[in-house]
Short mmCIF file of C-alpha atoms and ligand atoms in Angstrom, two decimals:
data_model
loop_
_atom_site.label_atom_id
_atom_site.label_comp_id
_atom_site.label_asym_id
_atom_site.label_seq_id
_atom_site.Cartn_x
_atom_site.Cartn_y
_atom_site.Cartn_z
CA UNK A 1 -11.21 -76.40 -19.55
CA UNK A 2 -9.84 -74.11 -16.57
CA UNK A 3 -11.06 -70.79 -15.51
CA UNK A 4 -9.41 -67.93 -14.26
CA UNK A 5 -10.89 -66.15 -11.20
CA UNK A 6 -9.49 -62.00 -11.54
CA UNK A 7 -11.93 -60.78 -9.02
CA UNK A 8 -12.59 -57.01 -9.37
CA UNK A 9 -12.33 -55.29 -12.32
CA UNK A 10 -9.38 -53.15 -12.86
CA UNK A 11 -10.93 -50.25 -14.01
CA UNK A 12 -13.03 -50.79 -10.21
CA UNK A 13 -9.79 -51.67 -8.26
CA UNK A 14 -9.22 -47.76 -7.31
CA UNK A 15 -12.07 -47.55 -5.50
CA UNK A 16 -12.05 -49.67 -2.84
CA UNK A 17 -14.97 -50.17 -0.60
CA UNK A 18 -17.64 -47.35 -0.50
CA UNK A 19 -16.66 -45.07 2.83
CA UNK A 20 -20.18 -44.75 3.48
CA UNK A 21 -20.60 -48.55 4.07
CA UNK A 22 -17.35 -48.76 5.91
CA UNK A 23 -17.75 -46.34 8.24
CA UNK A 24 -21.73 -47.55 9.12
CA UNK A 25 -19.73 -50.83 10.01
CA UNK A 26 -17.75 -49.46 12.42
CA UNK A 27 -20.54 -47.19 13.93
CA UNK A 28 -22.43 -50.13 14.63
CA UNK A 29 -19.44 -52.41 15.95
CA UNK A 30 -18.74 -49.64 18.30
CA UNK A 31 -22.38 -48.56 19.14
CA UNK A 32 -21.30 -45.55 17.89
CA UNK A 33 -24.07 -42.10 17.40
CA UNK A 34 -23.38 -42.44 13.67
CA UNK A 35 -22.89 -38.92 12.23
CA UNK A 36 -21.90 -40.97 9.38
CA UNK A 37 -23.87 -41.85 6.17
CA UNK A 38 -26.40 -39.30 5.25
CA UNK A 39 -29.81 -40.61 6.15
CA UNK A 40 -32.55 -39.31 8.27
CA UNK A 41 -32.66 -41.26 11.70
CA UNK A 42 -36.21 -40.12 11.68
CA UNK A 43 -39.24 -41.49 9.22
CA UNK A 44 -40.60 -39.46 6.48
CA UNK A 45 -44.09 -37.96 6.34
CA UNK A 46 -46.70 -40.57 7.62
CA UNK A 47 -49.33 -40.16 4.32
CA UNK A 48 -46.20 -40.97 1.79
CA UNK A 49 -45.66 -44.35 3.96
CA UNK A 50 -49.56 -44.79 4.09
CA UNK A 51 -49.68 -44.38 0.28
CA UNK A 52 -46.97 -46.70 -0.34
CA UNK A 53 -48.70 -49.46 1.78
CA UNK A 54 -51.83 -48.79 0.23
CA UNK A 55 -50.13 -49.00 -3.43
CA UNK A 56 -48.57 -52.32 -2.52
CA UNK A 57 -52.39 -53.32 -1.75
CA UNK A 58 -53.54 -51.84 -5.02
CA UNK A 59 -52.00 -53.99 -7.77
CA UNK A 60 -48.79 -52.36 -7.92
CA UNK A 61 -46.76 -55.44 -7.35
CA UNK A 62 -44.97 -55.99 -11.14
CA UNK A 63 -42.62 -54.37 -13.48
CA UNK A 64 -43.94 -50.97 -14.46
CA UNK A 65 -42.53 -48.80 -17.27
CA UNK A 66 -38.81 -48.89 -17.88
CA UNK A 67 -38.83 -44.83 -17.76
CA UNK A 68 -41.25 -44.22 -14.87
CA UNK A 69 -45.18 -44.70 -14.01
CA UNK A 70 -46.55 -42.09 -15.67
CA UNK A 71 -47.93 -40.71 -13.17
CA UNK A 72 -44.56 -40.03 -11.20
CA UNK A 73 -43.15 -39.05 -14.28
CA UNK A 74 -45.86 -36.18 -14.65
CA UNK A 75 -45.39 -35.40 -11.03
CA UNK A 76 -41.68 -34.79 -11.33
CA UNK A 77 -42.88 -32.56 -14.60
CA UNK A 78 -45.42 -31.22 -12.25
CA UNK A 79 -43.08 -30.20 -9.61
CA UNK A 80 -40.11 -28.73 -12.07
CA UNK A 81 -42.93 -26.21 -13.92
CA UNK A 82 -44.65 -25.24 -10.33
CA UNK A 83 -40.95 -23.87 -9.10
CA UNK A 84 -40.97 -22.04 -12.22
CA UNK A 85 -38.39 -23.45 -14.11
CA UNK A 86 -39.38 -24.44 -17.88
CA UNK A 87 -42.09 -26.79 -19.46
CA UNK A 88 -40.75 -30.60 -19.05
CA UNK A 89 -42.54 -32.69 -20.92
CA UNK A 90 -42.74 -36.09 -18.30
CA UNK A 91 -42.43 -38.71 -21.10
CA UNK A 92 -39.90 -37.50 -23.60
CA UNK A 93 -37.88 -35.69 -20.89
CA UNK A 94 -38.14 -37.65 -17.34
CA UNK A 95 -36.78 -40.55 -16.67
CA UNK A 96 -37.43 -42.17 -13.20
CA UNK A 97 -35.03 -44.25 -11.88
CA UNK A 98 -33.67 -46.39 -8.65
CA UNK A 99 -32.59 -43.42 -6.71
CA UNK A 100 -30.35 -40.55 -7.75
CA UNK A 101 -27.29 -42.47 -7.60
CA UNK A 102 -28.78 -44.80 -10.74
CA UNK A 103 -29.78 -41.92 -12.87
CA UNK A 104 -25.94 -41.23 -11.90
CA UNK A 105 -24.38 -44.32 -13.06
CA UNK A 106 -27.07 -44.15 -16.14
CA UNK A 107 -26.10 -41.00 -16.90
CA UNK A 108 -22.22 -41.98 -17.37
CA UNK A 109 -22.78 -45.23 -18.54
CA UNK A 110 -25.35 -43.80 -21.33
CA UNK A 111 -23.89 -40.95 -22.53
CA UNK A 112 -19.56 -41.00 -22.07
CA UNK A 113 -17.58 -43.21 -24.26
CA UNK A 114 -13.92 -44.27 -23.24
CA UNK A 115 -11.52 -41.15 -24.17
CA UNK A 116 -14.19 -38.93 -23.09
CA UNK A 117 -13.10 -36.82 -20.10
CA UNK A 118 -15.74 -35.84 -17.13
CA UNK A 119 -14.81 -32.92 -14.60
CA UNK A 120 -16.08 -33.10 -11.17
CA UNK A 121 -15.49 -30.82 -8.66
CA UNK A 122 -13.89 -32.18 -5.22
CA UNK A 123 -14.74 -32.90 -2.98
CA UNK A 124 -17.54 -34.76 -4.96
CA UNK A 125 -19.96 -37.92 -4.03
CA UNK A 126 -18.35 -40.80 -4.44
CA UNK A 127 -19.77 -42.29 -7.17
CA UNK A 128 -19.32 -40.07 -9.44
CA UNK A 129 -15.52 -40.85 -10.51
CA UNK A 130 -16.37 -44.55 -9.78
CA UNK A 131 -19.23 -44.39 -12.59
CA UNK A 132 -17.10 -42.19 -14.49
CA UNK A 133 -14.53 -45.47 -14.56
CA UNK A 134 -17.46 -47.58 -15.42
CA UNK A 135 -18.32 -45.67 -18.54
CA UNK A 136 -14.37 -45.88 -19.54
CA UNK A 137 -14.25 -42.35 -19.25
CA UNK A 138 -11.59 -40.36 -17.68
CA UNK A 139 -11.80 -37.92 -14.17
CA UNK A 140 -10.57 -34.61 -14.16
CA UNK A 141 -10.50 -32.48 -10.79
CA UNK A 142 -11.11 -28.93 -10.32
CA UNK A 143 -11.51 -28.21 -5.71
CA UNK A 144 -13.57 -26.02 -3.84
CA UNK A 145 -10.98 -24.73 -1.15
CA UNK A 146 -11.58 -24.04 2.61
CA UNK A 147 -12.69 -21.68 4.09
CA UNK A 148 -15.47 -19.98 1.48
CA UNK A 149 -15.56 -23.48 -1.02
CA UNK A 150 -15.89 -20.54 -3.76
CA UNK A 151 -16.22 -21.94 -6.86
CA UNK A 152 -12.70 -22.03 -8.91
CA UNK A 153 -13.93 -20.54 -12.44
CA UNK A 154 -10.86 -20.04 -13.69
CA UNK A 155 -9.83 -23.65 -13.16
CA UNK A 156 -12.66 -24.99 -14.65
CA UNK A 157 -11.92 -23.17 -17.76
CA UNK A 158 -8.49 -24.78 -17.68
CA UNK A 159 -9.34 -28.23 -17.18
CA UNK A 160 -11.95 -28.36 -19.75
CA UNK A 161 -10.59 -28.87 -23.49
CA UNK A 162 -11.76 -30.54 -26.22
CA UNK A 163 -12.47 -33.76 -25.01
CA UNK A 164 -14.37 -33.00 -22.40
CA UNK A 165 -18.02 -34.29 -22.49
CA UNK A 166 -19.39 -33.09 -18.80
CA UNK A 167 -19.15 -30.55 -15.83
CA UNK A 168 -20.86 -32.13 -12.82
CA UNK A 169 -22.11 -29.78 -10.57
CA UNK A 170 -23.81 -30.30 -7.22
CA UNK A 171 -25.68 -27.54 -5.31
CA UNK A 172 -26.58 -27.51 -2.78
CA UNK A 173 -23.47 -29.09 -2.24
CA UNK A 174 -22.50 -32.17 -0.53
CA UNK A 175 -20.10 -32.36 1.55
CA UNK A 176 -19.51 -28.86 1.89
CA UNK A 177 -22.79 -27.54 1.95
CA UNK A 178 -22.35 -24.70 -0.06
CA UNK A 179 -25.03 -23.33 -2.78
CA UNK A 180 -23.54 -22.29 -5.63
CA UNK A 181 -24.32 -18.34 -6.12
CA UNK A 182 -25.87 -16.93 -9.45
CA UNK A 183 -22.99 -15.68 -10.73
CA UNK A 184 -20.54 -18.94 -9.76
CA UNK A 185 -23.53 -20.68 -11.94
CA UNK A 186 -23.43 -18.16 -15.08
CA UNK A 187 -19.74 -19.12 -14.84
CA UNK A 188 -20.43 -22.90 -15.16
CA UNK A 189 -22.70 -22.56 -17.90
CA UNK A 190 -20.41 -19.95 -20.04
CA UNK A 191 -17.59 -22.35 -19.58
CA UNK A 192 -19.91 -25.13 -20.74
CA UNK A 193 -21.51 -23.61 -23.60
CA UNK A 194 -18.19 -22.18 -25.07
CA UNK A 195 -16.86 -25.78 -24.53
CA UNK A 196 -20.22 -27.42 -26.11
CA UNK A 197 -20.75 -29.88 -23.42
CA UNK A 198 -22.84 -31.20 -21.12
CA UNK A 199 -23.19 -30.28 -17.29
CA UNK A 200 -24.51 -33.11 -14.96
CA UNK A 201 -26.37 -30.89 -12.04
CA UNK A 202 -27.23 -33.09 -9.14
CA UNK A 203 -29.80 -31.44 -7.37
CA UNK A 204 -30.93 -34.27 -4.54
CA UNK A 205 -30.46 -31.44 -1.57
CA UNK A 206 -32.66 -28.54 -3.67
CA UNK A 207 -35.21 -28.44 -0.69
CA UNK A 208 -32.33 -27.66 2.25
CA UNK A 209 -31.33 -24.77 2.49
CA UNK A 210 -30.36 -22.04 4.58
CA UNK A 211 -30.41 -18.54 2.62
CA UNK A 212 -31.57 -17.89 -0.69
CA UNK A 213 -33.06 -20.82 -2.83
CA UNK A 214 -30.78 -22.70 -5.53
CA UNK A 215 -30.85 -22.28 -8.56
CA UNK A 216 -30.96 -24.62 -11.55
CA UNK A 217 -28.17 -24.48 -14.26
CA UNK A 218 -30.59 -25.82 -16.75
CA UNK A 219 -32.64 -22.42 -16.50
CA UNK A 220 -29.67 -20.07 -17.68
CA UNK A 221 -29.58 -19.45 -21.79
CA UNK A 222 -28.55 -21.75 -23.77
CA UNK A 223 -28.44 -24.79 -21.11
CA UNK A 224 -31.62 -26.20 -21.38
CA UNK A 225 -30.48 -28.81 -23.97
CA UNK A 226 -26.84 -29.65 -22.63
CA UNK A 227 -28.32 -30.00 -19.01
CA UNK A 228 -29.15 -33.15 -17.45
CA UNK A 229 -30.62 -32.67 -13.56
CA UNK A 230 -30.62 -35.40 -11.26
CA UNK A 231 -32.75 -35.57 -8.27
CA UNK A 232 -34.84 -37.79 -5.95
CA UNK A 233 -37.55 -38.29 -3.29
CA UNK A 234 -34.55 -39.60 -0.69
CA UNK A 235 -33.82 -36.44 0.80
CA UNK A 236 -36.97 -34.28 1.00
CA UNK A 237 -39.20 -36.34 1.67
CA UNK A 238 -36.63 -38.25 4.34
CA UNK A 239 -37.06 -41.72 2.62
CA UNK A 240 -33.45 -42.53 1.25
CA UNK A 241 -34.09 -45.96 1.45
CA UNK A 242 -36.95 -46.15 -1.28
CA UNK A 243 -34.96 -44.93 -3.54
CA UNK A 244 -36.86 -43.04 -5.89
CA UNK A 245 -34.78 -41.11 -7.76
CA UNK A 246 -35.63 -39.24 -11.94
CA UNK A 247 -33.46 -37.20 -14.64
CA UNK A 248 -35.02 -34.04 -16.29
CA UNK A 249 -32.91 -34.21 -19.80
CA UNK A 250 -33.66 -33.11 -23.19
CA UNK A 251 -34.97 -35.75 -25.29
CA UNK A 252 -31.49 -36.41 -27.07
CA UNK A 253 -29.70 -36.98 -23.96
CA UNK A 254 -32.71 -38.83 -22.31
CA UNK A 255 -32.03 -41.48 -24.87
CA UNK A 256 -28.96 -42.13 -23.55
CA UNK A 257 -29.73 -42.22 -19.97
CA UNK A 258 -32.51 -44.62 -20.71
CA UNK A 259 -30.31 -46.99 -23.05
CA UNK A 260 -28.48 -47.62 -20.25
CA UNK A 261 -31.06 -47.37 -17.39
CA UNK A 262 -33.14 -50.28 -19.41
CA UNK A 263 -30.33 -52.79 -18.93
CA UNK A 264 -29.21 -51.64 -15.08
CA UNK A 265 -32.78 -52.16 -13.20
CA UNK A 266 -35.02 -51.79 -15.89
CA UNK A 267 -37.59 -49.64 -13.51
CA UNK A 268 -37.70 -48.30 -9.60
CA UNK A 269 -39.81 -50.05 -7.81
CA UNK A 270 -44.09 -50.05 -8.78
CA UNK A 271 -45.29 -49.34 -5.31
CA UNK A 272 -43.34 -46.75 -4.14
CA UNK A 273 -43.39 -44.73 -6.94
CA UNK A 274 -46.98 -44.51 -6.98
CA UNK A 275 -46.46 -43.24 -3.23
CA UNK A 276 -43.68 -40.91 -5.08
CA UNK A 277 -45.99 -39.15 -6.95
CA UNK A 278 -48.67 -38.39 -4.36
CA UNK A 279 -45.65 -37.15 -2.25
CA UNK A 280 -44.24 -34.62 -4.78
CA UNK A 281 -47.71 -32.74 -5.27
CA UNK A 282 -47.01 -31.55 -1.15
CA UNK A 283 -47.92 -28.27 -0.69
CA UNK A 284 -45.22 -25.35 0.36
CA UNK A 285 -45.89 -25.25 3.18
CA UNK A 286 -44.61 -29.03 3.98
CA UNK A 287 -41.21 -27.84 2.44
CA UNK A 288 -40.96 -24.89 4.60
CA UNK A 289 -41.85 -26.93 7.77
CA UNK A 290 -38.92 -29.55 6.35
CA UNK A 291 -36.31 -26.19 6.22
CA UNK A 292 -37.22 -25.07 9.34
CA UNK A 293 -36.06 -28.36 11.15
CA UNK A 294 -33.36 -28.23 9.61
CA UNK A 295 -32.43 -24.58 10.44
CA UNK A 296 -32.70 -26.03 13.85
CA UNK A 297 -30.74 -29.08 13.48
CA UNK A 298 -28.13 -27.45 11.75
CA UNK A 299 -27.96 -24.96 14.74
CA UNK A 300 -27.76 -27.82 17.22
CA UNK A 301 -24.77 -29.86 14.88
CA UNK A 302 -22.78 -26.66 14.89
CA UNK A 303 -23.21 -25.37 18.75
CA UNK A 304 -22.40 -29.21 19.37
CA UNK A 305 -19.15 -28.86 17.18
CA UNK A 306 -18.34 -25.81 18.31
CA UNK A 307 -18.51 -27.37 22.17
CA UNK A 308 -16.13 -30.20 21.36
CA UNK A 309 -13.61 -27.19 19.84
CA UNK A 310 -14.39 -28.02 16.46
CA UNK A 311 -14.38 -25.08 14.06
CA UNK A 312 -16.92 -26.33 11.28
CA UNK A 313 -17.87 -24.26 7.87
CA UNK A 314 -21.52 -23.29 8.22
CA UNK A 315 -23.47 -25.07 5.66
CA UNK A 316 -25.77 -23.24 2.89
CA UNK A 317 -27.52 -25.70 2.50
CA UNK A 318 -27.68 -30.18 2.57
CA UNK A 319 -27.48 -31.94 5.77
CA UNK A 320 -23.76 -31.87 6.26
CA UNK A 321 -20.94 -29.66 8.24
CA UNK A 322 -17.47 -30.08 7.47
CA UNK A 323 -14.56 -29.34 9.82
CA UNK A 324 -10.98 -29.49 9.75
CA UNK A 325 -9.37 -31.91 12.70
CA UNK A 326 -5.98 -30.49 12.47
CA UNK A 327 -6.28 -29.11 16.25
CA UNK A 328 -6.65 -32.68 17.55
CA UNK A 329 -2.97 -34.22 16.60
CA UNK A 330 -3.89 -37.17 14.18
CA UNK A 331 -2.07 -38.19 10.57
CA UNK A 332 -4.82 -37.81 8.32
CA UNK A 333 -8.83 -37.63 8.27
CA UNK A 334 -9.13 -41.26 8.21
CA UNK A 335 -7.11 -42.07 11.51
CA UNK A 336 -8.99 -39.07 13.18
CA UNK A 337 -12.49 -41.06 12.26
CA UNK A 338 -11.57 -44.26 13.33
CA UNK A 339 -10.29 -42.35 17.21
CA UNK A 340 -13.52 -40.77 17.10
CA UNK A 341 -15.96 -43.67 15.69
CA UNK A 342 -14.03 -46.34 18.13
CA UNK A 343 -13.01 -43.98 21.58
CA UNK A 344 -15.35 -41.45 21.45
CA UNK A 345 -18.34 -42.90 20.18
CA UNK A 346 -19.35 -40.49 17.12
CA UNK A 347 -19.24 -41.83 13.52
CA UNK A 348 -18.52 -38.97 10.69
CA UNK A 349 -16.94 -39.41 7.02
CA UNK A 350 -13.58 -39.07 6.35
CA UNK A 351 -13.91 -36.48 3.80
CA UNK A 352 -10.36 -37.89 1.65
CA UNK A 353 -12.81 -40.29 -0.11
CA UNK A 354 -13.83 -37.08 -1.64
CA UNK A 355 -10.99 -36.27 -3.11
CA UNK A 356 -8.38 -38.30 -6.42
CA UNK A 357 -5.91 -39.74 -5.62
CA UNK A 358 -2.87 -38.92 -7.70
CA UNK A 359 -0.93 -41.22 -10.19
CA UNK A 360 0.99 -42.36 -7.23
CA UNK A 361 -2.22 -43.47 -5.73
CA UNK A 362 -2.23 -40.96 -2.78
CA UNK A 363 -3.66 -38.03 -2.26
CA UNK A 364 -2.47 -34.50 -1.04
CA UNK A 365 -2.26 -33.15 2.71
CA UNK A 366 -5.54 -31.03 1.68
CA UNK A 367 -7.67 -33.97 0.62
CA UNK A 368 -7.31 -35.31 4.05
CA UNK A 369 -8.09 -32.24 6.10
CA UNK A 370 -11.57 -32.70 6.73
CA UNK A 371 -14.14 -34.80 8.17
CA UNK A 372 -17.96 -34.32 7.72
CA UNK A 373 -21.17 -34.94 10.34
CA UNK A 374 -24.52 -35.24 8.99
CA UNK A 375 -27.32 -33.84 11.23
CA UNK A 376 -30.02 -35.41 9.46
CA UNK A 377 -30.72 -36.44 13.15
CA UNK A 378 -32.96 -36.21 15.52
CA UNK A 379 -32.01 -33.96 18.26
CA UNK A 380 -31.36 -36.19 20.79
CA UNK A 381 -28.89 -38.31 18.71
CA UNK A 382 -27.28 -34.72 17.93
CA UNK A 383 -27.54 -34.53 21.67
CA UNK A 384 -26.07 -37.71 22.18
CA UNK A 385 -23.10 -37.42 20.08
CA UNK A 386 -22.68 -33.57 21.54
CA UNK A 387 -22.07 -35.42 25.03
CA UNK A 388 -19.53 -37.94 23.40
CA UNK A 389 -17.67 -35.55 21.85
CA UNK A 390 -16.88 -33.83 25.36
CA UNK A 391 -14.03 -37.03 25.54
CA UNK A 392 -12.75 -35.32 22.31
CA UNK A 393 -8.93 -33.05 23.63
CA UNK A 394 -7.39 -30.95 21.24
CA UNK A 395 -3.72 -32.22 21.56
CA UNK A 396 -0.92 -30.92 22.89
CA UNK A 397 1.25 -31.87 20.43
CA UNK A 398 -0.14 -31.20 17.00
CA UNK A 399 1.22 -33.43 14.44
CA UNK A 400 4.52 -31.69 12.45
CA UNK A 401 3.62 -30.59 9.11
N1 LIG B 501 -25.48 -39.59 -0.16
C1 LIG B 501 -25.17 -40.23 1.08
C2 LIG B 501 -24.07 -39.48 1.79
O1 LIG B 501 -23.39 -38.69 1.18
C3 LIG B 501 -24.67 -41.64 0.96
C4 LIG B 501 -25.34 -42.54 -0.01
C5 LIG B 501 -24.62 -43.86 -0.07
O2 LIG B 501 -24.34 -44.46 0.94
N2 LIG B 501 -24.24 -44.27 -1.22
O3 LIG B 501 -23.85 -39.72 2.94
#
């Protein structure tokens, strides 16, 4: 009997490799300050990483309950009444998973069938349209434009029709660091109500930010049960590589999240989230202290940008700025990163991974306008990068349109 050896998957092909891992490649081939991938270059809070060792001492070493230890499950409960929000109830409505980027894929892979259509909002995370594929379900785009990112209603409305089973939204936002306003969310959720389907709100950045807190779209009328929030421990507590991650669903959709998230990993890992759910009961004042470095950070990044004769979009929130490289003469966002992570020294995402391509494959002259640096750093690597970037010119000779 022979065997045939297809590699990827079709449905996968479009995807490529993940930016994220491509461009840490190159930042450490070049000993490059990597500006790159969005994770903390400092550690998170000593008593979460004292409580994890501890629970690795303490008998946490097997399997624990496909949908969460119950105690992180009533933590993440905990944490969703305390901000006021509504009464989750941890077992029939949280789901705890391996990061936010599993409750992602669960999500998709639970609850869209092929023929169902998903709108996302570009420039989105990455994985979204990728788990999108794996469900069999089908992408459509609406795009936050530069320079306010405002949030195109009226598109929305037009690309959702009747076979349209989610709106992902993502506030604050990654890349563009914008938090979606009040009225921008009402919008969302009238659009999704009058289209009866579900919104997908990742939520992993709901502790930075920069002006008024964000809201959550599950709290407006009639959204509670259509509303599935993702969010983790990654970000806040600056430990992306536990990944601890949960869903806050109504029971209906929880089934389908879980149905899925059985047969991907089963459960996070024991230890750490019994460290999770020590972390989440941190007082305000820890999450103030976290915003205010940040403030700081995020003035650093920008004055550093601004240096180098960048011209980024001030972030509302996340750990990101975005800015255009048109003044510096290259093709496209990707052949601008690869000057800058292999002369210069800096690593940041090419934001045209962001972006769908067309049915040609390519995408437009918009989708490769910017590039993003995260300043999750600590400010000497924001330093650092801020001295590199001095060997960055604006060119002469601007490429022709
Ligand atoms: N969320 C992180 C970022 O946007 C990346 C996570 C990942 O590498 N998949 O940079």
């Amino acid at each position: 009997m022979t065997t045939t050896v297809h590699g990827i998957a079709h449905r996968l092909r479009p995807f490529g490799e993940s930016v994220f891992a491509v461009i840490s490649r190159l930042a450490a081939e070049h000993g490059a300050v990597n500006l790159g991938q969005g994770f903390p270059d400092f550690d998170g809070p000593p008593e979460v990483r004292e409580a994890g060792k501890r629970a690795i001492d303490a008998g946490f070493g097997q399997y624990g309950r496909s949908i969460g230890l119950p105690e992180l499950n009533r933590a993440v409960a905990a944490r969703w009444n305390a901000l006021g929000k509504f009464e989750v109830d941890p077992d029939a409505e949280v789901t705890v998973t391996h990061g936010c980027t599993e409750a992602i894929a669960a999500t998709m892979i639970g609850l869209v069938d092929p023929g169902d259509e998903v709108v996302l909002v570009e420039p989105f995370y990455d994985s979204y349209p990728a788990c999108v594929a794996m469900a069999g379900g089908t992408v459509r785009t609406v795009r936050l434009r530069a320079p306010d990112f405002a949030f195109p209603l009226e598109d929305l409305a037009r690309a959702v029709g009747p076979r349209t089973k989610a709106i992902v939204v993502n506030s604050p936002h990654n890349p563009t660091g914008r938090v979606l306003t009040p009225a921008e969310l009402e919008g969302v959720a009238r659009i999704a109500r009058a289209a009866g389907c579900m919104v997908v709100s990742d939520e992993v950045y709901d502790e930075i930010w920069f002006g008024e807190r964000p809201r959550s779209i599950a709290t407006l009328p009639g959204m509670r049960e259509r509303t599935i929030t993702l969010s983790s421990l990654g970000k806040t507590f600056s430990l992306t590589g536990w990944k601890v991650g949960w869903s806050i669903a109504p029971p209906a959709l929880t089934a389908g999240i879980r149905a899925a998230h059985q047969f991907l990993t089963f459960c996070g890992a024991t230890p750490l989230q019994r460290a999770a759910a020590d972390a989440l009961s941190a007082p305000a004042s820890y999450h103030e202290s976290l915003r205010a470095e940040y403030r700081e950070r995020r003035r650093h990044m920008l004055e550093v940008l601004r240096a180098a004769g960048l011209s980024p979009y001030e972030p509302e929130g996340s750990y990101f700025a975005l800015a255009p490289h048109a003044p510096f003469g290259h093709t496209d966002d990707v052949a601008f990163a690869r000057h800058l992570v292999s002369k210069v020294g800096v690593a940041a995402i090419p934001c045209s991974a962001f972006y769908a391509p067309g049915a040609d494959g390519t995408r437009d002259a918009e989708s490769h306008a910017l590039v993003r640096f995260a300043f999750c750093k600590r400010h000497e690597t924001i330093a650092a990068a801020g001295e590199r970037l001095r060997a960055l010119t604006p060119s002469a000779h601007p490429p022709q349109p």
